[in-house]
Backbone as a ProteinNet text record, in pm:
[ID]
protein_1_A
[PRIMARY]
XXXXXXXXXXXXXXXXXXXXXXXXXXXXXXXXXXXXXXXXXXXXXXXXXXXXXXXXXXXXXXXXXXXXXXXXXXXXXXXXXXXXXXXXXXXXXXXXXXXXXXXXXXXXXXXXXXXXXXXXXXXXXXXXXXXXXXXXXXXXXXXXXXXXXXXXXXXXXXXXXXXXXXXXXXXXXXXXXXXXXXXXXXXXXXXX
[TERTIARY]
11131.9	11172.6	11288.2	11277.8	11379.8	11491.7	11614.4	11730.8	11773.2	11786.9	11829.2	11979.1	12025.9	12170.3	12245.8	12186.3	12249.2	12267.6	12161	12168.4	12269.7	12272.8	12367.5	12510.9	12534.9	12669.5	12709.4	12615.3	12643.2	12676.7	12600.7	12626.8	12764.5	12801.1	12932.8	13043.4	13027.7	13126.9	13139	13026.9	13028.3	13091.7	13063.8	13124.2	13275.3	13322.5	13467.5	13529.9	13459.3	13508.9	13519.2	13421.7	13426	13551	13580.5	13700.3	13826.8	13832.8	13951.4	13963.5	13852	13855.5	13891.7	13841.7	13872.9	14021.3	14076	14216.5	14311.9	14282.2	14375.9	14333.7	14213.4	14159.3	14090.2	13995.7	13922.4	14017.5	14099.6	14191.6	14306.3	14334.1	14442.4	14400.6	14273	14221.8	14181.5	14241.9	14209.1	14102.4	14042.3	13938.7	13996.5	14120.4	14183.6	14199.2	14239.2	14253.4	14118.5	14014.2	13880.6	13835	13855.5	13818.4	13888.7	14016	14091.9	14038.6	14008.4	13959.9	13824.4	13740.7	13607.9	13605.2	13714.9	13722.1	13640.1	13631.1	13554.4	13641.2	13616.7	13682.2	13621.2	13685.8	13644	13497.3	13456.4	13318.6	13216.4	13242.4	13149.8	13146	13260.8	13267.6	13180.8	13196.7	13118.4	12969.7	12937.2	12797.2	12732	12805	12748.7	12754.7	12853.6	12869.7	12859.2	12876.4	12866.5	12994.3	13040	13162.8	13217.6	13340.9	13403.5	13330	13292.5	13219.9	13082.2	13019.4	12889.7	12904.7	13016.8	13042.7	13061.4	13140.7	13160.8	13026.9	12943.7	12811.3	12727.7	12725.7	12648	12697.3	12827.8	12886.5	12851.6	12867.2	12848.8	12703.4	12612.1	12471.4	12398	12438.1	12360	12343.7	12452.5	12442.7	12373.4	12399.9	12332.4	12183	12145.1	12003	11940.4	12013.3	11963.5	11942.2	12037.1	12024.6	11910.7	11886.4	11772.1	11641.8	11630.8	11509.5	11490.6	11599.4	11593.8	11549	11605.4	11568.2	11421.2	11373.8	11233.1	11141.7	11178.7	11099.9	11096.3	11210.3	11215.3	11131.7	11141.8	11064.9	10914.8	10874.7	10732.7	10680.2	10770.1	10728.7	10696.3	10728	10701.5	10759.9	10885.2	10956.9	10983.7	11008.2	11051.9	11181.9	11203.8	11319.4	11453.7	11480.4	11609.5	11620.4	11511.7	11512.4	11531.5	11470.1	11486.5	11633.5	11697	11839.2	11923.4	11892.5	11968.1	11952.1	11831.2	11808.5	11873.1	11873	11940.4	12090	12148.5	12292.4	12324.3	12244.2	12267.7	12257.9	12157.1	12141.8	12260	12305.6	12419.2	12545.5	12574.3	12697.4	12691.4	12574.4	12561.4	12589.4	12537.5	12559	12705.3	12767.2	12909.2	12993.8	12965.9	13044.2	13029.4	12911.1	12884.8	12935.2	12948	12985	13100.6	13205.7	13318.5	13379.9	13397.6	13458.8	13372.6	13243	13152.7	13155.2	13155.5	13159.5	13294.7	13402.3	13533.4	13533.5	13477.4	13469.1	13380.3	13264.9	13173.4	13242.9	13302.9	13361.7	13484.5	13563.2	13689.7	13681.5	13587.5	13594.3	13474.6	13364	13245.5	13273.6	13374.6	13407.2	13458.7	13494.7	13537.5	13417.8	13297.9	13178.3	13159.3	13091.4	13067.9	12919.5	12882.4	12748.3	12635.8	12533.9	12414.7	12446	12540.4	12574.9	12624.5	12712	12763.6	12650.7	12567.8	12454.9	12360.6	12333.1	12242.8	12301.2	12429.7	12493.6	12494.9	12526.9	12527.5	12386.4	12286.3	12147	12104.8	12146.2	12112.5	12179.6	12303.3	12375	12308.3	12269.9	12203.5	12066.3	11996.9	11867.9	11887.4	11992.2	12019.6	12049.4	12129.8	12157.5	12028.2	11936.3	11810.9	11727.1	11737	11663.4	11720.9	11850.9	11911.4	11868.2	11864.1	11818.9	11674.5	11592.9	11452.3	11440.6	11523.9	11521.6	11558.6	11661.3	11699.4	11588	11530	11421.5	11300.5	11272.6	11162.8	11188.2	11312.5	11347.5	11332	11363.4	11346.5	11197.3	11117.3	10971.7	10909.1	10962	10909.1	10960.5	11055.7	11107.4	11212.7	11263.3	11363.3	11506.3	11520.3	11652.3	11650.8	11767.7	11774.6	11811.9	11781	11812.9	11963.3	12001.2	12142.9	12171.4	12295.8	12330.4	12308.4	12273	12247.3	12371.8	12487.6	12613.6	12634.9	12563.9	12582.3	12558.9	12466.4	12439.3	12566	12639.6	12764.6	12863.8	12868.4	12956.7	12915.5	12786	12735.3	12768.1	12735.8	12761.3	12910.4	12990.6	13135.5	13185	13133.9	13172.7	13132.9	13012	12963.9	13030	13038.7	13092	13239.1	13314.4	13457.7	13487	13388.5	13408.8	13442.2	13415.8	13449.5	13599.1	13679.3	13823.6	13869.2	13791.6	13842.5	13745.1	13617.4	13522.1	13512.6	13525	13512.6	13377.6	13305.3	13175.8	13187.4	13300.1	13320.6	13423.2	13438.6	13538.4	13496.4	13582.7	13559.1	13426	13398.4	13270.9	13184.5	13061.7	12966.5	12919.2	12875.1	12827.7	12722.1	12627.3	12525.2	12587.5	12689.5	12755.4	12828.1	12893.6	12962.1	12859.1	12751.1	12645.2	12589.1	12562.1	12506.6	12604.1	12731.8	12833	12835	12839.2	12842.9	12715.2	12599.5	12472.3	12455.2	12502.2	12495.1	12571.7	12691	12771.6	12701.5	12645.2	12576.7	12451.4	12366	12237.8	12257.8	12353.5	12381.1	12422.3	12485.3	12529.8	12420.3	12311.9	12208	12070.3	12065.4	11936.8	11889.4	11760	11701.2	11708.5
17371.4	17450.5	17380.1	17366.7	17301.4	17400.3	17355.4	17438.2	17410.2	17515.7	17499.8	17474	17426.7	17403.3	17536.2	17643.6	17774.7	17811.4	17795.9	17829.6	17742.4	17614.7	17522.9	17561.1	17591.9	17632.5	17766.1	17858.6	17988.7	17970.3	17888.2	17862.6	17798.8	17709	17644.9	17748	17836.2	17940.6	18032.5	18071.9	18162.2	18093.3	17965.4	17891.6	17883.1	17854.7	17847.7	17986.3	18089.1	18226.1	18261.9	18219.8	18248.2	18186.4	18063.3	17997.8	18073.1	18112.5	18185.5	18322	18395.8	18528.6	18517.1	18414.2	18395.8	18365.5	18287.5	18247.5	18356.4	18419.2	18512.4	18658.3	18684.4	18820.1	18850	18940.2	18980.7	19041.1	19133.6	19201.3	19110.6	19007	18914.8	18798.7	18797.3	18690.3	18749.4	18701.8	18750.8	18665.6	18721	18648.6	18527.6	18538.9	18423.8	18309	18341.3	18239.4	18175.2	18256.4	18203.7	18115.2	18161.3	18081.4	17947.1	17947.7	17822.9	17730.6	17786.4	17705.3	17641.1	17709	17654.2	17581.5	17590.6	17521	17585.1	17718.4	17790.3	17896.5	17917.3	18026.4	18158.7	18265.1	18400.2	18428.1	18395.2	18422.5	18346.3	18218.5	18136.5	18184.4	18222.4	18270.9	18396.1	18491.7	18614.9	18588.4	18484.6	18445.5	18413.1	18348.4	18307.3	18415.8	18503.2	18597.1	18743.9	18778.9	18918.4	18996.9	19002.5	19075.4	19024	19057.3	19016	19080.4	19205.7	19272.1	19208.9	19162.4	19094	18967	18898	18778	18816.9	18919.7	18966.6	19005.8	19070.8	19110.9	18988	18890.2	18768.2	18696.8	18687	18621.3	18700.7	18830.8	18915.3	18921.6	18915.1	18935.1	18805.7	18695.1	18571.6	18527	18518.6	18465.8	18563.8	18693.2	18789.7	18792.3	18771.9	18762.1	18639	18527.7	18406.4	18431.9	18501.4	18527	18623.9	18719.2	18808.6	18730.4	18641.5	18559.4	18472.5	18413.8	18328.2	18409.4	18527.8	18612.3	18652.8	18684.9	18720.8	18604.6	18483.3	18365.1	18346	18361.7	18345.2	18451	18574.9	18682.4	18660.4	18601.7	18572.8	18462.8	18380.1	18268.9	18311.8	18435	18487.6	18398.2	18362.3	18281.4	18363.5	18295.2	18363.8	18438.2	18555.6	18638.3	18565.8	18490	18421.4	18312.9	18244	18140	18202.4	18317.1	18388.1	18422.5	18479.3	18513.6	18388.5	18282.4	18158	18101.6	18100.7	18047.2	18135.1	18266.5	18355.9	18327.2	18309.4	18281.1	18145.2	18044.9	17912.2	17913.6	17982.5	17989.6	18057.8	18167.4	18239.8	18154.2	18090	18011.5	17886.7	17826.9	17713.1	17758.8	17875.3	17927.5	17963.8	18026.9	18062.8	17936.7	17835.4	17711.4	17645.4	17652.3	17587.5	17669.3	17799.2	17889.4	17981	17921.7	18002.5	18089.8	18035.4	18115.1	18236.1	18214.4	18324.3	18433.1	18390.4	18489.9	18560.1	18489	18554.2	18663.1	18631.8	18731	18847	18815.3	18920.7	19015.1	18959.8	19044.5	19121.4	19061.8	19125.3	19204.6	19171.9	19227.1	19310.8	19313.2	19383.4	19531.2	19587.7	19729	19755.4	19650.6	19668.6	19690.8	19665.6	19690.2	19839.9	19876.9	20018.1	20043.8	20169	20214.6	20139.8	20106.9	20041.1	19904.9	19833.9	19702.5	19717	19809.8	19833.1	19878.1	19969.1	20018.2	19904.6	19813.5	19700.6	19608.2	19580.1	19491.8	19557.7	19685	19755.8	19759.7	19784.7	19786.8	19649.7	19543.7	19408.1	19378.5	19420.2	19400.9	19480.2	19603.3	19686.1	19629.4	19572.8	19508.9	19391.4	19313.1	19199.6	19248.9	19353	19410.4	19455.7	19511.3	19560	19445.6	19326.8	19212.9	19172.1	19181.4	19152.2	19256.8	19382.5	19488.1	19460.6	19422.2	19391.5	19276.3	19174	19059.8	19104	19187.1	19237.9	19324.6	19411	19497.6	19415.9	19304.8	19217.1	19165.2	19129.3	19080.6	19186.7	19311.8	19422.7	19443.8	19446.8	19465.2	19352.3	19231.2	19116.9	19115.7	19201.8	19210.6	19105.7	19033.4	18930	18975.4	19083.1	19140.2	19286	19335	19477.1	19556.3	19682.3	19772.4	19771.7	19766	19763.5	19875.1	19918.6	20022.2	19969.9	20058.1	20019.8	19954.4	19996.7	19944.4	19796.8	19743.9	19604.8	19509.1	19541.1	19452.4	19432.4	19538	19525	19435.5	19447.2	19362	19215.8	19190.3	19052.5	18993.6	19068.6	19017.4	19004.8	19093.8	19080.5	18950.6	18919.3	18796.1	18674.1	18674.8	18561.5	18556.9	18670.1	18674.7	18634.4	18667.9	18640.3	18490.3	18407	18261.7	18212.4	18293.2	18250.2	18220.9	18280.3	18260.3	18125.5	18066.7	17947.8	17831.7	17855.2	17747.1	17652.2	17525.2	17420.5	17350.8	17322.1	17255.6	17120.4	17052.4	16922.1	16930.3	17049	17068.6	17007.6	17026.8	16971.9	17021.6	17150.4	17207.7	17233.4	17190.6	17213.7	17359.3	17414.2	17553.4	17582.5	17490.2	17512.4	17524.1	17444.5	17448.7	17581.6	17629.3	17758.4	17868.9	17863.6	17964.3	17964.9	17847.1	17839.5	17893.8	17861.9	17913.7	18066.8	18121.8	18267	18330	18270.4	18326.7	18315	18205.3	18192.7	18307.4	18334.7	18443.6	18578	18598.8	18723.6	18740.2	18641.6	18652.9	18663	18588.9	18600.2	18743.6	18811	18947.9	19052.2	19021.1	19122.6	19080.2	18965.4	18921.1	19023.8	19048.1	19149.4	19099.5
30687.9	30572.9	30501.9	30374.1	30293.8	30262.3	30282.3	30252.6	30109.4	30031.1	29892.3	29887.7	29774.8	29761.3	29768.8	29718.2	29728.7	29875.7	29956.8	30098.7	30172.5	30138.1	30202.4	30167.1	30040.3	29998.1	30060.5	30065.8	30127.1	30274.3	30344.8	30486.6	30505.7	30416.3	30424.2	30404.9	30306.4	30280.5	30402.1	30458.8	30574.1	30695.2	30715.1	30825.5	30813.3	30693.5	30671.3	30685.8	30636.4	30653	30800.6	30880.2	31024.3	31086.4	31049.6	31102.7	31061.1	30934.7	30885.8	30951.9	30960.6	31022.8	31170.8	31238.1	31380.4	31399	31309.1	31320.6	31272.3	31158.3	31095	31101.5	31148.3	31147.8	31016.1	31022.2	30901.8	30799.4	30844.3	30751.6	30709.7	30787.1	30755.5	30666.8	30627.5	30541.6	30407.6	30302.1	30169.1	30102.2	30000.4	29926.8	29855	29808.6	29742.3	29841	29964.3	30068.2	30099.9	30109.1	30134.7	30019.1	29897	29779.9	29777.8	29811.3	29815.1	29925.2	30039.8	30152.7	30122.8	30047	30016.3	29882.1	29807.1	29679.1	29570	29573.2	29471.5	29405.4	29278.7	29208	29248.4	29207.2	29245.6	29210.2	29090.1	29047.8	29129.2	29151.8	29230.5	29375	29427.5	29564.5	29580.2	29490.5	29498.6	29474.3	29399.3	29378.4	29512.2	29601.8	29729.7	29837	29829.6	29941.2	29903.2	29780.2	29740	29763.9	29886.5	29918.9	30051.4	30077.6	30203.1	30321.2	30307.6	30415.6	30436.5	30329.7	30343.6	30425.8	30410.7	30490.5	30636.7	30662.3	30798.8	30861.3	30785.9	30835.5	30870.1	30781.1	30805.9	30930.9	30946	31063.5	31189.6	31183.6	31300.8	31345.6	31253.6	31287.2	31320.9	31263.5	31277.6	31422.2	31497.3	31633.1	31727.8	31711.4	31799	31767.5	31641.9	31608.3	31672.6	31671.5	31738.3	31886.9	31948.9	32092.2	32121.3	32033.6	32051.2	32044.5	31947.4	31934.9	32058.2	32106.4	32225	32346.9	32365.7	32479.6	32470.1	32351	32332.9	32371.5	32329.2	32365.3	32516.2	32581.3	32726.3	32797	32752.6	32815.7	32799	32687.8	32665.2	32756.2	32810.4	32895.9	33038	33072.3	33205.9	33315.2	33299.3	33397.3	33523.6	33633.7	33754.3	33721.2	33780.1	33742.6	33746.5	33852.4	33860	33752.8	33725.6	33621.5	33483.6	33462.2	33335.1	33312.8	33412.7	33399.7	33375.6	33448.2	33433.8	33292.4	33240.8	33106.3	32999.7	33021.3	32926.3	32924.8	33042.6	33051.1	32989.9	33021.1	32965.1	32813.2	32761.6	32616.1	32549.4	32608.9	32552.3	32553.8	32666.5	32673.6	32586.6	32573.1	32481	32338	32302.2	32167.1	32145.4	32244.3	32231.3	32217	32298.3	32290.7	32154.2	32098	31969.3	31850.6	31868.6	31757.2	31797.9	31850.8	31899.3	31791.3	31673.1	31566.3	31533	31521.1	31486.6	31593.6	31721.3	31828.8	31833.7	31808.3	31803.5	31697.8	31582.7	31475.1	31518.5	31575.4	31620.2	31718	31821.8	31925.7	31878.6	31791.1	31751.7	31622.2	31535.5	31400.1	31355.3	31432.2	31383.1	31355.1	31419.9	31398.3	31256.9	31182.7	31043.4	30951.1	31001.6	30921.2	30902.7	30795.4	30767.1	30746.1	30758.6	30724.1	30793.7	30715.2	30768.7	30829.3	30771.7	30827.8	30971.4	30992.3	31127.8	31219.8	31171.1	31250.6	31290	31197.2	31226.6	31331.9	31323.4	31421	31558.8	31564.1	31693	31751.1	31667	31714.4	31766.7	31699.8	31745.1	31878.8	31893.9	32020.7	32133.1	32104.3	32205.3	32243.2	32145	32172.7	32268.1	32245.1	32333.8	32475.8	32487.7	32618.7	32686.5	32608.4	32666.7	32722.7	32664.8	32718.9	32854.7	32869.6	32999.4	33102.3	33061.6	33153	33193.7	33097.3	33123.7	33223.9	33207.2	33298.9	33440.7	33453.9	33585.4	33645	33563.7	33610.6	33655.2	33585.8	33627.6	33768.7	33796.7	33929.6	34036.8	34002.2	34097.3	34123.9	34017.1	34033.7	34115.7	34099.9	34174.9	34319.4	34350.3	34485.6	34519.9	34418.3	34446.9	34417.6	34344.2	34316.2	34357.2	34398	34430.4	34305.6	34309.2	34197.5	34172.1	34046.5	34009.2	33910.3	33904	33805.9	33663.6	33572.7	33434	33372.6	33416.8	33363.5	33396.4	33495.1	33534.4	33417.4	33328.9	33214.2	33132.4	33108.8	33032.3	33106.9	33238.2	33317.3	33310.8	33322.7	33313.9	33177.5	33073.7	32938	32911.2	32966.1	32950.7	33012.3	33131.4	33199.9	33115.9	33062.4	32983.7	32845.4	32781.2	32644.6	32637.8	32738.8	32739.2	32729.6	32757.5	32752.5	32612.9	32510.2	32374.3	32361.2	32448.7	32442.1	32497	32587	32654.1	32666.8	32652.2	32677.1	32557.2	32586.6	32485.5	32504.4	32397.2	32412.3	32482.3	32465.2	32528.9	32641.2	32697.8	32802.5	32934.9	33033.7	33167.6	33224.7	33206.4	33248.9	33125.8	33133	33023.8	33028.9	32916.1	32914.8	33021.6	33043.8	33147.3	33285.8	33312	33442.7	33462.9	33358.5	33366.7	33387.2	33310.7	33324.3	33465.5	33519.8	33654.9	33759.2	33744.6	33837.3	33834.2	33714.3	33699.9	33754.7	33722.4	33767.7	33917.9	33976.8	34122.5	34188.5	34140	34196.7	34176.9	34060.1	34030.9	34116.2	34112.8	34182.8	34333.1	34388.2	34531.3	34566.9	34473.7	34498.4	34483.1	34411.6	34389.5	34441.7	34509.4	34564.7	34667.2	34665.5	34756.1	34900.6
[MASK]
++++++++++++++++++++++++++++++++++++++++++++++++++++++++++++++++++++++++++++++++++++++++++++++++++++++++++++++++++++++++++++++++++++++++++++++++++++++++++++++++++++++++++++++++++++++++++++++++

């Protein structure tokens, strides 16, 4: 698919906004500051993004949508339960390492969204959680994992998601290594 110049410019604006929002907060970043950072006047800036909340929505929804698509692809592959969980964790941590600013904005700022935008982001997040629950339930049905409380998914995702604060894509440990370490500890604790 060919990316138009409009799409490329919009993506650039959203990427820079993610960095600014991650560093200064959504409420601490003004449109004038964003316009200056991207080198666009007010009219051109609004041409690409529509509104500040629209940018927050785009940032907040893009990565969780990617992770939902990734989880759906993995679930369709009918992987062994432990491998499914491992691949889900690896995919999430690779994405977090590559898009730290976007995830920082998602985790810290999505509550500033209003109305349908907020509802869509929450629904996308809940859908992602449901894929993790499905993966755990597959392991229980296969007899390789024991039944776990429904709340465990939030704990697993909290453990993985929190890496946005410290994990570097080129750090001492690669995202896959961190994912494997976390999953080994988890799976050893719930193996049937």
